[in-house]
C-alpha angles and dihedrals in degrees: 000000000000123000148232111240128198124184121160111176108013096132093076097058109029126068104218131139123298090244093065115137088227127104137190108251101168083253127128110260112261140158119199117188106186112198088219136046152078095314123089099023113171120246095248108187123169115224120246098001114126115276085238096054089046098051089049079053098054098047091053085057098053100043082051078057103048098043091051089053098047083045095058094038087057086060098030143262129231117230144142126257125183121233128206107261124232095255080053082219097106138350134260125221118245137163121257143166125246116208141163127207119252092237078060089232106122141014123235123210115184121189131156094274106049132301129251120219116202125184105242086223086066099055114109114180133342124221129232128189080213100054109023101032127221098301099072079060129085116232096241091061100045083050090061094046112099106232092253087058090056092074 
């Protein structure tokens, strides 16, 4: 399944290409990686329905989707975040929380060490090992990945 990812500040403690879709944002550096949601749904087309049907199909999937997955944020979904580590060097694994407030305004990520809260309205992009590759990744990350986690 892929995955929701979420990592403020890595800039400051990662050496990747300047062209790195990463930017500093003061917060602790995390990664969360949420085994449901919205991202990663799977093109679903139904053969030989009318293009217009199975748009109208698609759409209805997505917003299930999404509405499952708003619904369980709400509450509250279990995942796993990596934390610099204290060399700054790599990241250790740790479990965290992933919520989403019920005015559906930020996103909450708890971890041991702290939490860091982002407006939805803030997020840009999110970025995906399915869809965007390794590359949009920094090395340090993908090091601290198990193999299974690489897709």
């Amino acid at each position: 399944d892929a995955d929701i990812n979420l990592i403020p500040g890595l800039d400051e403690h990662a050496s990747h290409a300047a062209s790195s879709p990463w930017h500093a944002s003061g917060h602790p550096d995390l990664l969360a990686q949420s085994q449901s949601g919205v991202a990663g749904m799977q093109d679903i087309h139904s053969a030989g329905a009318p293009k217009a049907d199975s748009d109208a199909k698609k759409k209805r999937e997505v917003q299930e989707r999404l509405a499952k997955f708003v619904r369980q944020a709400v509450k509250g979904l279990p995942t796993q975040c990596l934390e610099s580590s204290s060399d700054l060097d790599g990241f250790t694994k740790t479990s965290a929380v992933l919520t989403i407030d019920k005015e559906l305004t930020r996103l909450v990520l708890s971890a041991k060490a702290g939490s860091v809260v982002c407006f939805l309205c803030n997020i840009q992009d999110i970025y995906n090992l399915e869809t965007d590759g390794k590359t949009a990744f920094p090395p340090a990350v993908l090091d601290s990945l198990a193999v299974g986690e690489l897709g």
